[in-house]
Coordinates of C-alpha atoms in Angstrom, one line a residue:
Chain A
M428 CA 94.6 129.7 96.7
S429 CA 91.5 132.3 96.4
L430 CA 91.0 135.6 94.7
R431 CA 90.6 138.5 96.8
L432 CA 90.0 141.9 96.3
V433 CA 92.9 143.9 96.3
S434 CA 93.5 146.0 99.9
S435 CA 96.6 147.2 102.1
K436 CA 95.3 145.1 105.0
P437 CA 97.7 142.1 105.2
S438 CA 95.5 139.0 104.0
V439 CA 97.9 136.3 103.8
I440 CA 98.7 133.5 106.4
G441 CA 102.9 132.2 105.9
V442 CA 104.0 129.3 106.9
L443 CA 107.5 129.3 108.3
D444 CA 109.0 126.6 105.6
L445 CA 112.9 125.8 107.1
Q446 CA 112.2 122.6 108.3
G447 CA 109.1 120.1 109.2
G448 CA 105.7 119.9 108.7
V449 CA 105.1 122.8 106.0
Q450 CA 103.0 121.3 103.6
E451 CA 100.3 120.1 105.9
H452 CA 99.6 123.4 107.1
L453 CA 99.4 125.2 103.5
E454 CA 96.8 122.3 103.0
H455 CA 94.7 123.2 105.5
L456 CA 94.8 127.1 105.0
E457 CA 93.8 126.3 101.3
A458 CA 90.7 124.2 102.7
I459 CA 89.6 127.3 104.7
G460 CA 90.1 129.5 101.6
I461 CA 93.1 131.5 103.2
P462 CA 95.9 133.2 101.1
Y463 CA 98.8 131.2 102.3
K464 CA 102.6 131.4 101.2
R465 CA 105.7 129.5 102.0
V466 CA 107.9 132.3 104.4
K467 CA 111.9 131.3 103.7
Q468 CA 113.7 134.6 104.2
A469 CA 113.4 138.0 105.5
S470 CA 111.9 139.6 102.4
D471 CA 108.7 137.1 102.9
F472 CA 107.3 138.8 105.7
T473 CA 105.9 142.2 104.0
D474 CA 102.3 141.3 103.7
L475 CA 101.7 138.7 106.5
A476 CA 98.5 138.7 108.8
G477 CA 99.7 135.9 110.2
L478 CA 102.8 133.3 110.5
I479 CA 102.5 129.7 111.6
I480 CA 105.5 128.0 113.0
P481 CA 105.1 124.3 111.9
G482 CA 105.6 121.0 113.7
G483 CA 109.5 119.7 113.1
E484 CA 112.4 119.6 115.1
S485 CA 112.8 122.8 117.2
T486 CA 116.6 122.4 117.5
C487 CA 116.9 122.0 113.6
I488 CA 114.4 125.1 113.0
A489 CA 116.2 127.4 115.8
R490 CA 119.8 126.8 114.5
L491 CA 118.4 127.8 110.9
L492 CA 116.7 131.1 112.3
D493 CA 119.9 131.9 113.7
I494 CA 122.0 131.2 110.5
F495 CA 119.8 132.8 108.2
E496 CA 118.7 135.8 110.6
M497 CA 115.2 135.1 110.7
K498 CA 114.5 136.0 114.5
D499 CA 114.6 139.9 114.4
P500 CA 112.3 139.9 110.9
I501 CA 109.8 137.7 112.8
I502 CA 110.0 139.9 116.3
N503 CA 109.8 143.2 114.1
A504 CA 106.9 141.7 112.0
H505 CA 104.9 140.6 115.3
R506 CA 105.9 143.9 116.6
N507 CA 103.8 145.6 113.9
G508 CA 101.0 143.4 114.2
M509 CA 101.7 139.8 112.7
K510 CA 99.8 137.1 114.6
I511 CA 101.9 133.8 115.1
W512 CA 100.9 130.4 116.0
G513 CA 103.3 127.9 117.0
T514 CA 102.6 124.0 116.8
C515 CA 104.7 121.6 118.5
A516 CA 108.0 122.7 117.8
G517 CA 106.7 126.0 117.2
T518 CA 105.6 126.4 120.8
I519 CA 109.2 125.5 121.6
L520 CA 110.5 128.1 119.7
L521 CA 107.8 130.8 120.9
A522 CA 108.5 129.8 124.4
K523 CA 110.0 132.5 126.9
E524 CA 111.8 129.5 129.0
V525 CA 112.7 126.3 127.8
T526 CA 113.8 123.8 130.7
G527 CA 117.4 123.1 130.7
E528 CA 118.3 125.5 127.6
N529 CA 118.0 128.6 125.9
S530 CA 114.7 130.1 124.5
C531 CA 114.8 131.0 120.9
L532 CA 112.3 133.8 120.0
G533 CA 110.9 134.2 123.6
L534 CA 107.6 136.1 122.5
L535 CA 105.3 134.1 124.9
D536 CA 105.5 134.1 128.8
I537 CA 105.4 129.9 129.1
V538 CA 107.5 127.4 130.4
V539 CA 107.8 124.4 128.0
E540 CA 109.7 121.0 128.3
R541 CA 111.1 119.7 124.9
N542 CA 110.1 115.9 124.4
G543 CA 108.0 115.8 127.6
F544 CA 106.2 112.5 126.9
G545 CA 109.2 110.0 125.9
S546 CA 109.9 108.2 122.6
Q547 CA 108.0 108.0 119.5
L548 CA 106.1 105.0 121.5
D549 CA 104.5 107.6 123.8
S550 CA 102.9 109.3 121.0
F551 CA 99.0 109.4 120.8
V552 CA 95.6 110.6 119.5
C553 CA 92.9 111.8 121.9
D554 CA 89.9 114.0 121.6
A555 CA 89.0 117.1 123.6
F556 CA 86.5 119.8 124.0
I557 CA 87.5 123.4 123.4
P558 CA 84.7 125.6 123.6
C559 CA 86.0 128.7 122.3
V560 CA 87.6 126.8 119.1
A561 CA 85.0 124.2 118.4
S562 CA 81.4 123.6 119.4
E563 CA 82.2 119.6 119.4
P564 CA 85.1 117.4 120.6
I565 CA 88.1 117.5 118.1
P566 CA 90.9 115.2 117.6
L567 CA 94.6 115.9 118.6
T568 CA 97.7 114.4 117.7
F569 CA 100.7 114.4 119.9
I570 CA 104.1 113.5 118.2
R571 CA 107.0 113.3 120.7
A572 CA 105.4 116.5 121.8
P573 CA 106.6 119.1 124.4
K574 CA 104.7 120.0 127.4
I575 CA 103.7 123.3 128.6
I576 CA 104.5 123.6 132.3
A577 CA 103.3 126.9 133.3
A578 CA 101.5 130.0 131.7
K579 CA 102.3 133.4 133.0
N580 CA 100.9 136.9 132.9
D581 CA 98.9 137.6 130.0
V582 CA 98.7 133.8 128.6
N583 CA 95.5 132.2 128.9
I584 CA 94.8 128.4 129.0
L585 CA 92.8 127.0 126.5
L586 CA 93.2 123.6 127.4
K587 CA 94.6 121.4 130.2
L588 CA 95.1 117.7 130.2
E589 CA 96.2 115.9 133.0
D590 CA 99.3 117.4 134.5
Y591 CA 100.5 119.6 131.5
I592 CA 99.0 122.5 129.3
A593 CA 98.4 121.8 125.8
A594 CA 97.1 125.1 124.4
V595 CA 97.5 128.4 125.2
E596 CA 97.3 131.9 123.8
N597 CA 97.5 135.7 124.4
E598 CA 96.4 138.7 122.4
S599 CA 98.7 137.7 119.3
I600 CA 100.1 134.5 119.8
L601 CA 98.5 130.9 119.8
A602 CA 100.3 128.0 120.8
T603 CA 99.4 124.5 120.9
I604 CA 101.7 121.1 121.3
F605 CA 99.5 119.2 119.1
H606 CA 99.4 119.1 115.5
P607 CA 95.8 120.1 114.1
E608 CA 97.6 120.0 110.8
L609 CA 97.7 116.2 110.8
T610 CA 94.0 115.6 111.4
G611 CA 90.8 116.2 109.1
C612 CA 89.9 119.3 111.7
L613 CA 89.9 122.7 110.5
A614 CA 89.0 124.4 113.5
W615 CA 92.2 125.5 114.5
H616 CA 93.0 127.1 111.4
R617 CA 89.8 129.2 111.3
Y618 CA 90.4 130.1 114.9
F619 CA 93.9 131.2 114.1
A620 CA 92.4 132.9 110.8
V621 CA 89.9 134.6 112.8
K622 CA 92.6 135.7 115.3
C623 CA 94.5 137.3 112.4
G624 CA 91.5 139.5 111.2
L625 CA 90.6 137.3 108.4
N626 CA 87.6 135.6 107.2
P627 CA 87.9 132.0 106.6
S628 CA 85.5 130.4 104.3
M629 CA 82.3 129.3 106.1
D630 CA 81.2 126.2 104.7
D631 CA 78.4 124.6 107.0
K632 CA 79.8 121.0 106.3
Q633 CA 83.5 122.0 106.7
E634 CA 83.2 124.1 109.6
F635 CA 85.0 121.4 111.7
F636 CA 86.1 119.0 109.4
N637 CA 87.6 118.5 105.7
N638 CA 85.6 115.5 104.7
E639 CA 87.9 115.2 101.9
W640 CA 91.0 115.3 104.0
K641 CA 93.3 111.9 104.1
T642 CA 96.4 111.3 105.9
S643 CA 98.2 111.8 102.6
S644 CA 96.3 115.1 101.5
W645 CA 99.5 117.2 102.2
M646 CA 101.3 115.5 99.3
K647 CA 99.6 117.2 96.5
H648 CA 102.0 119.8 97.8
S649 CA 105.0 117.3 97.2
R650 CA 104.3 115.5 94.1
I651 CA 106.8 113.9 91.8
A652 CA 104.4 113.0 89.2
Chain B
M1177 CA 99.7 97.3 115.0
D1178 CA 96.5 99.6 115.1
K1179 CA 95.9 102.2 112.4
N1180 CA 96.3 105.1 114.6
R1181 CA 99.8 103.8 115.5
Y1182 CA 100.9 103.3 111.9
E1183 CA 99.6 106.7 111.1
L1184 CA 101.5 108.3 113.8
N1185 CA 104.6 106.8 112.6
V1186 CA 104.2 108.0 109.2
Q1187 CA 103.7 111.6 110.8
L1188 CA 106.4 111.3 112.7
A1189 CA 108.5 110.9 109.6
Q1190 CA 106.7 113.9 107.9
M1191 CA 107.8 116.0 110.9
L1192 CA 111.7 115.1 109.8
K1193 CA 111.1 116.4 106.3
G1194 CA 113.5 118.9 104.9
G1195 CA 115.9 117.9 107.4
V1196 CA 119.1 115.9 108.0
I1197 CA 119.7 112.5 109.7
M1198 CA 123.2 111.9 110.9
D1199 CA 125.1 108.8 111.9
V1200 CA 126.8 108.8 115.2
T1201 CA 129.2 106.4 117.3
N1202 CA 129.3 108.0 120.5
V1203 CA 127.5 110.6 122.9
E1204 CA 130.0 113.6 121.9
Q1205 CA 129.1 112.9 118.1
A1206 CA 125.5 113.0 119.2
K1207 CA 125.7 116.2 120.5
I1208 CA 127.8 117.8 117.7
A1209 CA 124.9 116.6 115.4
E1210 CA 122.0 117.9 117.3
E1211 CA 123.7 121.3 117.9
A1212 CA 124.5 121.3 114.1
G1213 CA 120.7 121.0 113.5
A1214 CA 120.1 117.6 112.6
V1215 CA 116.5 116.3 113.0
S1216 CA 117.5 112.8 114.0
V1217 CA 120.6 110.6 114.9
M1218 CA 121.4 107.4 113.7
A1219 CA 123.2 105.5 116.7
L1220 CA 125.5 103.1 115.4
E1221 CA 129.0 101.6 116.7
R1222 CA 130.9 102.0 113.2
V1223 CA 130.1 104.0 110.4
P1224 CA 129.2 102.7 106.8
A1225 CA 133.0 103.5 105.8
D1226 CA 134.4 101.6 108.6
I1227 CA 132.1 98.5 108.4
R1228 CA 133.2 98.1 104.8
K1229 CA 137.0 98.7 105.6
D1230 CA 136.8 95.9 108.4
G1231 CA 134.7 93.4 107.0
G1232 CA 133.2 90.6 108.8
V1233 CA 129.8 90.3 110.3
A1234 CA 127.9 93.5 111.3
R1235 CA 125.4 93.6 113.9
M1236 CA 123.1 95.8 115.6
S1237 CA 125.3 98.0 118.0
D1238 CA 125.3 97.6 121.8
P1239 CA 122.1 98.9 123.4
S1240 CA 124.0 100.3 126.5
M1241 CA 125.6 102.6 123.5
I1242 CA 122.4 103.5 122.0
A1243 CA 120.7 104.1 125.4
A1244 CA 123.5 106.6 126.1
I1245 CA 123.0 108.5 123.0
K1246 CA 119.6 108.7 123.6
K1247 CA 120.0 110.0 126.9
A1248 CA 122.4 112.7 125.4
V1249 CA 120.1 114.4 123.0
S1250 CA 116.5 115.4 122.7
I1251 CA 115.9 114.8 118.9
P1252 CA 114.5 111.4 117.8
V1253 CA 117.2 108.6 118.2
M1254 CA 117.2 105.7 115.4
A1255 CA 119.4 102.6 115.4
K1256 CA 120.0 99.9 112.6
A1257 CA 118.7 96.2 112.8
R1258 CA 119.7 93.5 110.1
I1259 CA 117.6 92.9 107.4
G1260 CA 115.3 90.1 108.7
H1261 CA 116.3 89.8 112.2
F1262 CA 113.2 90.6 113.7
V1263 CA 114.9 89.9 117.5
E1264 CA 117.0 92.7 116.9
A1265 CA 114.2 94.7 116.2
Q1266 CA 112.2 93.7 119.3
I1267 CA 115.4 94.6 121.6
L1268 CA 115.5 98.3 119.9
E1269 CA 111.7 98.4 120.3
A1270 CA 112.3 97.4 124.4
L1271 CA 115.0 100.0 124.5
R1272 CA 112.4 102.6 123.2
I1273 CA 114.1 104.6 120.4
D1274 CA 112.2 106.5 118.0
Y1275 CA 113.1 104.6 114.5
I1276 CA 114.3 101.5 113.5
D1277 CA 116.2 101.1 109.9
E1278 CA 116.1 97.7 108.8
S1279 CA 119.5 98.3 106.9
E1280 CA 121.6 96.6 104.2
V1281 CA 124.7 98.3 105.9
L1282 CA 124.5 95.6 108.4
T1283 CA 125.1 91.9 107.4
P1284 CA 121.7 90.7 106.6
A1285 CA 120.2 87.6 108.8
D1286 CA 117.8 86.3 106.6
E1287 CA 117.9 86.3 102.6
E1288 CA 114.5 85.6 102.0
C1289 CA 112.3 88.0 104.7
H1290 CA 112.5 91.0 105.4
I1291 CA 111.0 91.6 109.1
D1292 CA 107.3 91.5 109.5
K1293 CA 106.9 95.5 110.6
T1294 CA 103.3 95.2 111.0
K1295 CA 104.0 93.4 114.4
F1296 CA 105.5 96.2 115.9
S1297 CA 104.5 99.6 117.5
I1298 CA 107.9 101.4 116.6
P1299 CA 108.4 102.8 113.0
F1300 CA 110.7 101.2 110.6
V1301 CA 112.7 103.0 107.6
C1302 CA 114.1 100.7 105.0
G1303 CA 116.2 101.3 102.0
A1304 CA 114.7 100.7 98.2
R1305 CA 116.3 100.9 94.8
N1306 CA 113.2 101.4 92.9
L1307 CA 109.6 101.7 93.4
G1308 CA 108.7 98.1 93.7
E1309 CA 111.3 97.6 96.5
A1310 CA 110.0 100.6 98.1
L1311 CA 106.0 99.5 98.1
R1312 CA 107.1 95.6 98.9
R1313 CA 108.9 97.3 102.1
V1314 CA 105.7 99.5 102.8
A1315 CA 103.5 96.6 102.3
E1316 CA 105.5 94.9 105.4
G1317 CA 104.8 98.2 107.4
A1318 CA 107.7 100.5 106.9
A1319 CA 106.5 104.0 107.9
M1320 CA 109.1 105.9 105.6
I1321 CA 111.6 104.9 102.9
R1322 CA 115.1 106.0 101.7
T1323 CA 117.2 105.6 98.8
K1324 CA 119.7 102.6 99.0
G1325 CA 122.4 104.5 97.7
E1326 CA 126.0 102.8 98.3
A1327 CA 126.8 103.3 101.7
G1328 CA 130.3 104.3 103.1
T1329 CA 131.7 105.4 99.7
G1330 CA 131.1 108.8 99.8
N1331 CA 129.6 108.7 96.2
V1332 CA 126.3 109.7 95.6
V1333 CA 125.6 107.9 92.2
E1334 CA 123.9 105.2 93.2
A1335 CA 121.5 107.3 95.5
V1336 CA 120.7 109.4 92.5
R1337 CA 120.1 106.2 90.4
H1338 CA 117.4 105.1 92.7
M1339 CA 115.7 108.1 93.2
R1340 CA 115.8 108.6 89.3
T1341 CA 114.3 105.1 89.0
M1342 CA 111.7 105.8 91.4
N1343 CA 110.8 109.1 89.8
R1344 CA 110.5 107.4 86.4
E1345 CA 108.3 104.5 87.7
I1346 CA 106.0 106.9 89.5
R1347 CA 105.8 109.0 86.4
Q1348 CA 105.2 106.0 84.1
L1349 CA 102.4 104.6 86.6
A1350 CA 100.7 108.2 86.9
Q1351 CA 100.1 108.3 83.2
M1352 CA 99.3 104.7 82.5
P1353 CA 95.8 103.6 81.9
V1354 CA 94.6 101.8 84.7
E1355 CA 94.3 98.4 82.6
E1356 CA 97.8 98.5 82.2
V1357 CA 98.6 98.9 86.3
T1358 CA 98.1 94.8 86.6
G1359 CA 101.0 94.0 84.4
F1360 CA 103.4 96.9 85.5
C1361 CA 102.8 95.4 89.1
K1362 CA 103.7 92.1 87.7
S1363 CA 106.9 92.9 86.1
N1364 CA 108.1 95.1 88.8
G1365 CA 107.1 93.2 92.0
I1366 CA 104.7 95.9 93.1
P1367 CA 102.0 95.4 95.2
Y1368 CA 98.5 96.2 93.2
E1369 CA 96.7 98.2 96.0
L1370 CA 99.9 100.1 96.8
A1371 CA 100.4 100.9 93.2
L1372 CA 97.0 102.3 92.5
K1373 CA 97.8 104.4 95.6
V1374 CA 101.0 105.7 94.0
K1375 CA 98.9 106.7 90.9
E1376 CA 96.7 108.8 92.7
L1377 CA 99.2 110.7 95.0
G1378 CA 102.3 111.1 92.4
R1379 CA 104.5 110.0 94.7
L1380 CA 105.5 107.5 97.5
P1381 CA 102.7 107.1 99.9
V1382 CA 105.3 107.6 102.9
V1383 CA 108.1 110.0 103.5
N1384 CA 111.1 109.3 101.1
F1385 CA 114.8 110.3 102.3
A1386 CA 117.9 110.1 100.1
A1387 CA 120.9 107.9 102.0
G1388 CA 123.9 106.1 100.7
G1389 CA 127.2 108.4 99.4
I1390 CA 125.8 111.8 100.6
A1391 CA 128.8 113.7 101.5
T1392 CA 128.9 117.5 100.6
P1393 CA 126.2 120.3 100.9
A1394 CA 125.9 119.7 97.2
D1395 CA 125.0 116.5 97.3
A1396 CA 122.2 117.1 99.8
A1397 CA 120.6 119.7 97.5
L1398 CA 120.7 117.5 94.5
M1399 CA 118.9 114.5 96.4
M1400 CA 116.3 117.4 97.6
Q1401 CA 116.2 118.9 94.1
L1402 CA 115.4 115.3 92.5
G1403 CA 112.5 114.9 95.0
C1404 CA 113.7 113.6 98.1
D1405 CA 112.1 114.8 101.6
G1406 CA 115.2 114.9 103.5
V1407 CA 118.2 113.2 103.6
F1408 CA 120.6 110.8 105.7
V1409 CA 124.3 111.4 106.3
G1410 CA 126.5 108.7 107.4
S1411 CA 130.0 108.4 107.1
G1412 CA 130.0 111.8 105.2
I1413 CA 129.8 114.0 108.3
F1414 CA 132.4 112.2 110.9
K1415 CA 134.9 110.9 108.3
S1416 CA 135.6 114.6 107.1
A1417 CA 138.0 116.7 108.1
D1418 CA 135.5 119.4 110.2
P1419 CA 132.6 117.4 111.1
A1420 CA 130.7 120.1 113.0
K1421 CA 131.2 122.7 110.1
R1422 CA 130.3 120.1 107.8
A1423 CA 127.0 119.1 109.5
R1424 CA 126.0 122.8 109.8
A1425 CA 126.7 123.2 106.0
I1426 CA 124.7 120.1 104.9
V1427 CA 121.8 121.3 107.2
K1428 CA 121.8 124.6 105.6
A1429 CA 122.1 123.0 101.9
T1430 CA 119.5 120.8 102.8
A1431 CA 116.9 123.6 104.0
F1432 CA 117.7 125.9 101.0
F1433 CA 118.2 123.3 98.6
N1434 CA 116.5 125.5 95.7
D1435 CA 118.5 128.7 96.5
P1436 CA 121.9 128.4 94.7
Q1437 CA 123.5 131.3 96.5
K1438 CA 122.8 129.8 99.9
V1439 CA 124.1 126.3 98.9
L1440 CA 127.1 128.0 97.5
E1441 CA 127.5 129.9 100.7
A1442 CA 126.9 126.4 102.7
S1443 CA 129.9 124.9 100.5
M1444 CA 132.8 127.5 101.5
D1445 CA 135.6 126.7 103.5
L1446 CA 134.5 123.1 104.7
G1447 CA 138.3 121.4 104.6
E1448 CA 138.5 117.7 103.2
A1449 CA 135.3 115.7 102.4
M1450 CA 135.4 112.1 103.2
P1451 CA 137.5 110.0 101.1
G1452 CA 135.4 108.5 97.9
L1453 CA 135.2 105.4 96.5
E1454 CA 134.7 104.6 93.0
I1455 CA 131.7 102.1 92.9
S1456 CA 133.2 99.7 90.0
Q1457 CA 136.1 99.0 92.3
I1458 CA 134.0 97.6 94.8
P1459 CA 134.5 93.8 94.6
P1460 CA 130.6 92.6 93.4
E1461 CA 130.0 90.7 97.0
Q1462 CA 130.8 93.6 98.8
I1463 CA 127.9 95.6 97.0
L1464 CA 125.6 96.8 100.0
A1465 CA 122.6 97.6 98.0
E1466 CA 122.4 94.1 96.5
R1467 CA 121.4 93.0 100.4
G1468 CA 117.9 92.7 100.4
W1469 CA 115.3 92.8 97.7

């Protein structure tokens, strides 16, 4: 974590640490020089400029949010200015409507279909150009991803592919059905940090890609020896 | 298998981290597991405790039963193929489930060869008792590893042994001068390139779950504190007095493994756990962990 001057403005991005790809996001936040922390209980929300709800199994994370009464702290922090970014399962948890089941947080006016592509054999990678996020095409990783079927009212579409929407945002929430934390691309984490009012470090060489990143980079947050 | 496909398969396992994978034998159990917060279900005809009791040859489950479970839940579905039985694996791949467990719980089909998992697009998880066994499976294409605790016993002692052994060997490797690695690999049957990778990473190069004998929230939290990335619970849930409650409790304890207060809360009023089996009471030929190498 980099050193920051003490100020009253929230400067930390938290990663909801109940289940799923937590370390992968911590690794990216570290790479762009943003102070980060794991968020596991209501008292962890105090100084957050933003919260990332990571990929994982949305039914499991939803169940844990219920059991440990974490929904209200998230909704209240959001009301008080905390920005939120959901990746994959996170998108499902943020959606106002989930096809065939109840919504969880219901903060973002989108309709989502869980596991929209099929089985793991249908997981895939592709490249896409999203002008407001990066000036060149960036890699996207879809793992048993949901599909965003509709974006309503204040929600803007950032990326549409074939018959589904892959990334959306409104003023305070970003949602992506793919996993930017599973590639070396830092563009989405930078984009979210700026949305949170923070200043991610701008190393020219690292603007989009962390050249030191490997698929195993997250493991330094989970070493045994 | 191309590199992207293997990476995607390793990454699906990453998304299961901190979660519980539960054995289920029918649609009703699968729904209970999903509702309780399981990150995945393992579809099989008999849980290990029954396989142990019934004896005989245990094979891949009826694909129509697996298909029904796949249809009933939105979480990933895993199923078991016999060690070395690559045709059972081909069938499970054709069925388009999400993960195959090449499992010692079923009767091995081949005592010399495990499945060449690099030939498949579907991911595999394999059991291991130590670092060498884990890395041999990774070399064969496994995208995820689990301990090989004695399944169907409700006794966590073997899973603990396997995890402690792996951790000890990883620590040794991490601290070893590089010229000693070749000899370490020779005596432990470890592929050299993977040993160097483990030395650099300070852990296994893929996600490692605990499996075998986990019956209580405390067992799950124990395995997590020993460094596992998540847990499998086989017979422990649906052989207990109140499966839905126990399933939820184990999910809670796994997520908050480092918080004794929450593990305590999860451990309250669960009713009877599954009956346990002392490992020394099991005839040697019935020790499942000895299957495969």
